[in-house]
Amino acid sequence: MLRGTKVGLRARHEEDVPILRAELYDDAVTGSRAEGRPWRPMRPGAEDARLVVDDTNEGLVSFSVVELDGGTLVGTANLWGIDNHSRSAHIGLGLLPSCRGEGYGSDVVAVLCYYGFTVRGMRRLQIETLADNTAMLRAAERNGFVREGVTRSSAWVLGEFLDEVILGLLAEEWKPGS
């Protein structure tokens, strides 16, 4: 397990999947904001590719996020779009609605930076988020990410186009523990 100050990132356990699915993806509003694809219901018991870990996929590393005190599941996190040639990757995370506002997001980003830069040897990490996702923007900026641009009206979410913000962090800019 990778440890932050509040959370740990560990391998996804099978019992995590139904909780993450129910709280992050079964709801149309939450699921639509979390995904770049249109929301659609899934039948009970269907395998959810967003949550099943494929250890053979070199471009994606998925974690379950747990509280350090007690081990309660609080969300999911991943390094995705891993490009080992250019040494770059993207950061993604999703916190259960009941666990938001506790400072977990900033800690998850910090631990993913440690994993990306120290464990994996990445040169650049990137975050894309909806422009109105103030919690993610704050978590990224607290960890040293710099706003690099906005893609205007690039995300279709629940009947409207929204802007997305692109943030980046280079290995030499990263300050562990900041």
PDB file of C-alpha atoms in Angstrom:
ATOM      1  CA  MET A   1       0.000   0.000   0.000  1.00  0.00           C
ATOM      2  CA  LEU A   2       1.082   3.557  -0.732  1.00  0.00           C
ATOM      3  CA  ARG A   3       0.451   5.867   2.230  1.00  0.00           C
ATOM      4  CA  GLY A   4      -0.373   9.541   2.415  1.00  0.00           C
ATOM      5  CA  THR A   5      -1.243  11.485   5.532  1.00  0.00           C
ATOM      6  CA  LYS A   6      -4.961  10.551   5.515  1.00  0.00           C
ATOM      7  CA  VAL A   7      -5.384   7.829   2.910  1.00  0.00           C
ATOM      8  CA  GLY A   8      -3.745   4.753   1.521  1.00  0.00           C
ATOM      9  CA  LEU A   9      -3.816   3.557  -2.067  1.00  0.00           C
ATOM     10  CA  ARG A  10      -4.037  -0.221  -2.259  1.00  0.00           C
ATOM     11  CA  ALA A  11      -4.902  -2.916  -4.746  1.00  0.00           C
ATOM     12  CA  ARG A  12      -8.580  -3.117  -5.672  1.00  0.00           C
ATOM     13  CA  HIS A  13     -10.356  -5.847  -3.705  1.00  0.00           C
ATOM     14  CA  GLU A  14     -13.295  -7.653  -5.213  1.00  0.00           C
ATOM     15  CA  GLU A  15     -15.577  -6.416  -2.415  1.00  0.00           C
ATOM     16  CA  ASP A  16     -14.691  -2.794  -3.340  1.00  0.00           C
ATOM     17  CA  VAL A  17     -16.291  -3.049  -6.774  1.00  0.00           C
ATOM     18  CA  PRO A  18     -19.994  -3.113  -5.790  1.00  0.00           C
ATOM     19  CA  ILE A  19     -19.508  -0.177  -3.392  1.00  0.00           C
ATOM     20  CA  LEU A  20     -17.631   1.947  -5.935  1.00  0.00           C
ATOM     21  CA  ARG A  21     -20.112   1.085  -8.650  1.00  0.00           C
ATOM     22  CA  ALA A  22     -23.164   1.874  -6.511  1.00  0.00           C
ATOM     23  CA  GLU A  23     -21.824   5.158  -5.151  1.00  0.00           C
ATOM     24  CA  LEU A  24     -19.871   6.496  -8.138  1.00  0.00           C
ATOM     25  CA  TYR A  25     -21.428   5.128 -11.293  1.00  0.00           C
ATOM     26  CA  ASP A  26     -25.007   3.926 -10.748  1.00  0.00           C
ATOM     27  CA  ASP A  27     -26.262   7.483 -10.205  1.00  0.00           C
ATOM     28  CA  ALA A  28     -26.729   9.313 -13.532  1.00  0.00           C
ATOM     29  CA  VAL A  29     -25.500  12.708 -12.258  1.00  0.00           C
ATOM     30  CA  THR A  30     -22.406  11.428 -10.439  1.00  0.00           C
ATOM     31  CA  GLY A  31     -21.565   8.968 -13.207  1.00  0.00           C
ATOM     32  CA  SER A  32     -21.969  11.562 -15.975  1.00  0.00           C
ATOM     33  CA  ARG A  33     -19.569  13.950 -14.270  1.00  0.00           C
ATOM     34  CA  ALA A  34     -17.018  11.211 -13.637  1.00  0.00           C
ATOM     35  CA  GLU A  35     -16.865   9.799 -17.156  1.00  0.00           C
ATOM     36  CA  GLY A  36     -16.150  11.180 -20.584  1.00  0.00           C
ATOM     37  CA  ARG A  37     -18.811   8.895 -22.026  1.00  0.00           C
ATOM     38  CA  PRO A  38     -22.590   9.052 -21.762  1.00  0.00           C
ATOM     39  CA  TRP A  39     -24.043   7.455 -18.643  1.00  0.00           C
ATOM     40  CA  ARG A  40     -25.933   4.237 -19.121  1.00  0.00           C
ATOM     41  CA  PRO A  41     -27.366   1.791 -16.605  1.00  0.00           C
ATOM     42  CA  MET A  42     -25.697  -1.560 -16.152  1.00  0.00           C
ATOM     43  CA  ARG A  43     -27.497  -4.729 -15.201  1.00  0.00           C
ATOM     44  CA  PRO A  44     -26.822  -6.062 -11.692  1.00  0.00           C
ATOM     45  CA  GLY A  45     -23.872  -8.414 -11.617  1.00  0.00           C
ATOM     46  CA  ALA A  46     -22.438  -7.213 -14.939  1.00  0.00           C
ATOM     47  CA  GLU A  47     -18.674  -6.785 -14.985  1.00  0.00           C
ATOM     48  CA  ASP A  48     -17.860  -3.070 -14.937  1.00  0.00           C
ATOM     49  CA  ALA A  49     -14.742  -2.384 -17.024  1.00  0.00           C
ATOM     50  CA  ARG A  50     -14.231   0.947 -15.200  1.00  0.00           C
ATOM     51  CA  LEU A  51     -13.637  -0.894 -11.936  1.00  0.00           C
ATOM     52  CA  VAL A  52     -12.201  -4.290 -12.862  1.00  0.00           C
ATOM     53  CA  VAL A  53      -8.419  -4.220 -12.668  1.00  0.00           C
ATOM     54  CA  ASP A  54      -6.562  -5.600 -15.672  1.00  0.00           C
ATOM     55  CA  ASP A  55      -2.996  -6.222 -14.522  1.00  0.00           C
ATOM     56  CA  THR A  56      -1.929  -6.796 -18.134  1.00  0.00           C
ATOM     57  CA  ASN A  57      -2.806  -3.216 -19.185  1.00  0.00           C
ATOM     58  CA  GLU A  58       0.506  -1.356 -18.975  1.00  0.00           C
ATOM     59  CA  GLY A  59      -1.212   1.981 -19.572  1.00  0.00           C
ATOM     60  CA  LEU A  60      -3.397   1.912 -16.460  1.00  0.00           C
ATOM     61  CA  VAL A  61      -2.765   1.372 -12.760  1.00  0.00           C
ATOM     62  CA  SER A  62      -5.899   1.361 -10.584  1.00  0.00           C
ATOM     63  CA  PHE A  63      -6.102   1.695  -6.816  1.00  0.00           C
ATOM     64  CA  SER A  64      -8.781   1.660  -4.170  1.00  0.00           C
ATOM     65  CA  VAL A  65      -8.493   4.569  -1.756  1.00  0.00           C
ATOM     66  CA  VAL A  66      -8.911   3.758   1.937  1.00  0.00           C
ATOM     67  CA  GLU A  67      -8.704   5.770   5.137  1.00  0.00           C
ATOM     68  CA  LEU A  68      -5.502   5.080   7.029  1.00  0.00           C
ATOM     69  CA  ASP A  69      -7.464   5.040  10.286  1.00  0.00           C
ATOM     70  CA  GLY A  70      -9.728   2.017  10.000  1.00  0.00           C
ATOM     71  CA  GLY A  71      -9.278   1.097   6.341  1.00  0.00           C
ATOM     72  CA  THR A  72     -12.710   2.346   5.217  1.00  0.00           C
ATOM     73  CA  LEU A  73     -13.079   2.518   1.431  1.00  0.00           C
ATOM     74  CA  VAL A  74     -13.388   6.169   0.338  1.00  0.00           C
ATOM     75  CA  GLY A  75     -12.861   6.020  -3.429  1.00  0.00           C
ATOM     76  CA  THR A  76     -10.838   5.061  -6.432  1.00  0.00           C
ATOM     77  CA  ALA A  77      -7.679   6.487  -7.998  1.00  0.00           C
ATOM     78  CA  ASN A  78      -5.593   5.737 -11.043  1.00  0.00           C
ATOM     79  CA  LEU A  79      -2.666   6.623 -13.196  1.00  0.00           C
ATOM     80  CA  TRP A  80      -3.881   6.234 -16.766  1.00  0.00           C
ATOM     81  CA  GLY A  81      -2.649   6.929 -20.274  1.00  0.00           C
ATOM     82  CA  ILE A  82       0.808   5.909 -19.083  1.00  0.00           C
ATOM     83  CA  ASP A  83       3.346   6.582 -21.818  1.00  0.00           C
ATOM     84  CA  ASN A  84       6.618   4.907 -20.837  1.00  0.00           C
ATOM     85  CA  HIS A  85       8.434   6.363 -23.842  1.00  0.00           C
ATOM     86  CA  SER A  86       7.613  10.017 -23.074  1.00  0.00           C
ATOM     87  CA  ARG A  87       7.392   9.222 -19.342  1.00  0.00           C
ATOM     88  CA  SER A  88       4.034  10.890 -18.878  1.00  0.00           C
ATOM     89  CA  ALA A  89       0.708   9.881 -17.382  1.00  0.00           C
ATOM     90  CA  HIS A  90      -2.672  11.233 -16.330  1.00  0.00           C
ATOM     91  CA  ILE A  91      -4.124  11.259 -12.825  1.00  0.00           C
ATOM     92  CA  GLY A  92      -7.725  10.356 -12.070  1.00  0.00           C
ATOM     93  CA  LEU A  93      -9.679   9.925  -8.874  1.00  0.00           C
ATOM     94  CA  GLY A  94     -13.216   9.562  -7.621  1.00  0.00           C
ATOM     95  CA  LEU A  95     -14.269   9.937  -4.007  1.00  0.00           C
ATOM     96  CA  LEU A  96     -17.496   8.509  -2.674  1.00  0.00           C
ATOM     97  CA  PRO A  97     -19.990  11.365  -2.192  1.00  0.00           C
ATOM     98  CA  SER A  98     -20.110  10.782   1.576  1.00  0.00           C
ATOM     99  CA  CYS A  99     -16.313  11.163   1.777  1.00  0.00           C
ATOM    100  CA  ARG A 100     -15.919  14.476  -0.039  1.00  0.00           C
ATOM    101  CA  GLY A 101     -14.823  17.633   1.746  1.00  0.00           C
ATOM    102  CA  GLU A 102     -12.500  15.785   4.145  1.00  0.00           C
ATOM    103  CA  GLY A 103      -9.195  16.641   2.435  1.00  0.00           C
ATOM    104  CA  TYR A 104      -8.841  13.183   0.932  1.00  0.00           C
ATOM    105  CA  GLY A 105      -8.574  14.495  -2.640  1.00  0.00           C
ATOM    106  CA  SER A 106      -5.407  16.507  -2.003  1.00  0.00           C
ATOM    107  CA  ASP A 107      -3.861  13.529  -0.242  1.00  0.00           C
ATOM    108  CA  VAL A 108      -4.781  11.162  -3.091  1.00  0.00           C
ATOM    109  CA  VAL A 109      -3.174  13.513  -5.629  1.00  0.00           C
ATOM    110  CA  ALA A 110      -0.033  13.711  -3.455  1.00  0.00           C
ATOM    111  CA  VAL A 111       0.230   9.919  -3.239  1.00  0.00           C
ATOM    112  CA  LEU A 112      -0.360   9.543  -6.998  1.00  0.00           C
ATOM    113  CA  CYS A 113       2.435  12.072  -7.592  1.00  0.00           C
ATOM    114  CA  TYR A 114       4.748  10.022  -5.394  1.00  0.00           C
ATOM    115  CA  TYR A 115       3.789   6.879  -7.282  1.00  0.00           C
ATOM    116  CA  GLY A 116       4.124   8.536 -10.690  1.00  0.00           C
ATOM    117  CA  PHE A 117       7.380  10.394 -10.125  1.00  0.00           C
ATOM    118  CA  THR A 118       9.238   8.202  -7.620  1.00  0.00           C
ATOM    119  CA  VAL A 119       7.981   4.677  -8.229  1.00  0.00           C
ATOM    120  CA  ARG A 120       7.303   4.874 -11.980  1.00  0.00           C
ATOM    121  CA  GLY A 121       9.894   7.496 -12.992  1.00  0.00           C
ATOM    122  CA  MET A 122       7.434   9.711 -14.875  1.00  0.00           C
ATOM    123  CA  ARG A 123       8.598  13.118 -16.105  1.00  0.00           C
ATOM    124  CA  ARG A 124       5.128  14.688 -16.400  1.00  0.00           C
ATOM    125  CA  LEU A 125       1.742  14.157 -14.790  1.00  0.00           C
ATOM    126  CA  GLN A 126      -1.456  15.704 -16.109  1.00  0.00           C
ATOM    127  CA  ILE A 127      -4.977  16.230 -14.805  1.00  0.00           C
ATOM    128  CA  GLU A 128      -8.050  17.080 -16.849  1.00  0.00           C
ATOM    129  CA  THR A 129     -11.147  18.125 -14.936  1.00  0.00           C
ATOM    130  CA  LEU A 130     -14.393  19.982 -15.471  1.00  0.00           C
ATOM    131  CA  ALA A 131     -13.926  23.710 -14.957  1.00  0.00           C
ATOM    132  CA  ASP A 132     -16.561  23.740 -12.207  1.00  0.00           C
ATOM    133  CA  ASN A 133     -14.866  20.941 -10.230  1.00  0.00           C
ATOM    134  CA  THR A 134     -13.380  23.310  -7.666  1.00  0.00           C
ATOM    135  CA  ALA A 135     -12.416  20.492  -5.283  1.00  0.00           C
ATOM    136  CA  MET A 136     -10.220  18.800  -7.910  1.00  0.00           C
ATOM    137  CA  LEU A 137      -8.745  22.105  -9.047  1.00  0.00           C
ATOM    138  CA  ARG A 138      -7.798  22.924  -5.425  1.00  0.00           C
ATOM    139  CA  ALA A 139      -6.360  19.444  -4.835  1.00  0.00           C
ATOM    140  CA  ALA A 140      -4.226  19.719  -7.975  1.00  0.00           C
ATOM    141  CA  GLU A 141      -2.977  23.227  -7.243  1.00  0.00           C
ATOM    142  CA  ARG A 142      -2.158  22.335  -3.608  1.00  0.00           C
ATOM    143  CA  ASN A 143       0.149  19.687  -5.038  1.00  0.00           C
ATOM    144  CA  GLY A 144       1.922  22.075  -7.402  1.00  0.00           C
ATOM    145  CA  PHE A 145      -0.010  21.487 -10.616  1.00  0.00           C
ATOM    146  CA  VAL A 146      -0.149  24.481 -12.945  1.00  0.00           C
ATOM    147  CA  ARG A 147      -3.138  25.385 -15.090  1.00  0.00           C
ATOM    148  CA  GLU A 148      -1.968  25.008 -18.660  1.00  0.00           C
ATOM    149  CA  GLY A 149      -5.144  25.640 -20.541  1.00  0.00           C
ATOM    150  CA  VAL A 150      -8.859  25.328 -20.980  1.00  0.00           C
ATOM    151  CA  THR A 151     -10.612  23.337 -23.646  1.00  0.00           C
ATOM    152  CA  ARG A 152     -13.762  25.330 -24.165  1.00  0.00           C
ATOM    153  CA  SER A 153     -17.116  23.541 -24.350  1.00  0.00           C
ATOM    154  CA  SER A 154     -15.341  20.203 -24.725  1.00  0.00           C
ATOM    155  CA  ALA A 155     -17.363  18.024 -22.351  1.00  0.00           C
ATOM    156  CA  TRP A 156     -21.022  17.141 -22.909  1.00  0.00           C
ATOM    157  CA  VAL A 157     -22.454  16.625 -19.417  1.00  0.00           C
ATOM    158  CA  LEU A 158     -26.157  16.223 -18.698  1.00  0.00           C
ATOM    159  CA  GLY A 159     -27.466  18.410 -21.488  1.00  0.00           C
ATOM    160  CA  GLU A 160     -24.800  21.097 -21.663  1.00  0.00           C
ATOM    161  CA  PHE A 161     -21.266  21.630 -22.872  1.00  0.00           C
ATOM    162  CA  LEU A 162     -18.749  22.409 -20.129  1.00  0.00           C
ATOM    163  CA  ASP A 163     -15.178  23.637 -20.237  1.00  0.00           C
ATOM    164  CA  GLU A 164     -12.345  21.402 -19.088  1.00  0.00           C
ATOM    165  CA  VAL A 165      -9.165  22.596 -17.391  1.00  0.00           C
ATOM    166  CA  ILE A 166      -5.816  20.969 -18.127  1.00  0.00           C
ATOM    167  CA  LEU A 167      -3.215  21.029 -15.343  1.00  0.00           C
ATOM    168  CA  GLY A 168       0.338  19.729 -15.495  1.00  0.00           C
ATOM    169  CA  LEU A 169       3.212  19.024 -13.139  1.00  0.00           C
ATOM    170  CA  LEU A 170       6.800  18.198 -14.076  1.00  0.00           C
ATOM    171  CA  ALA A 171       9.039  16.008 -11.946  1.00  0.00           C
ATOM    172  CA  GLU A 172      11.457  18.854 -11.174  1.00  0.00           C
ATOM    173  CA  GLU A 173       8.574  21.073 -10.004  1.00  0.00           C
ATOM    174  CA  TRP A 174       7.167  18.461  -7.630  1.00  0.00           C
ATOM    175  CA  LYS A 175       7.722  19.086  -3.951  1.00  0.00           C
ATOM    176  CA  PRO A 176       6.929  15.960  -1.934  1.00  0.00           C
ATOM    177  CA  GLY A 177       4.942  16.689   1.207  1.00  0.00           C
ATOM    178  CA  SER A 178       3.871  20.183   0.106  1.00  0.00           C
TER     179      SER A 178
END
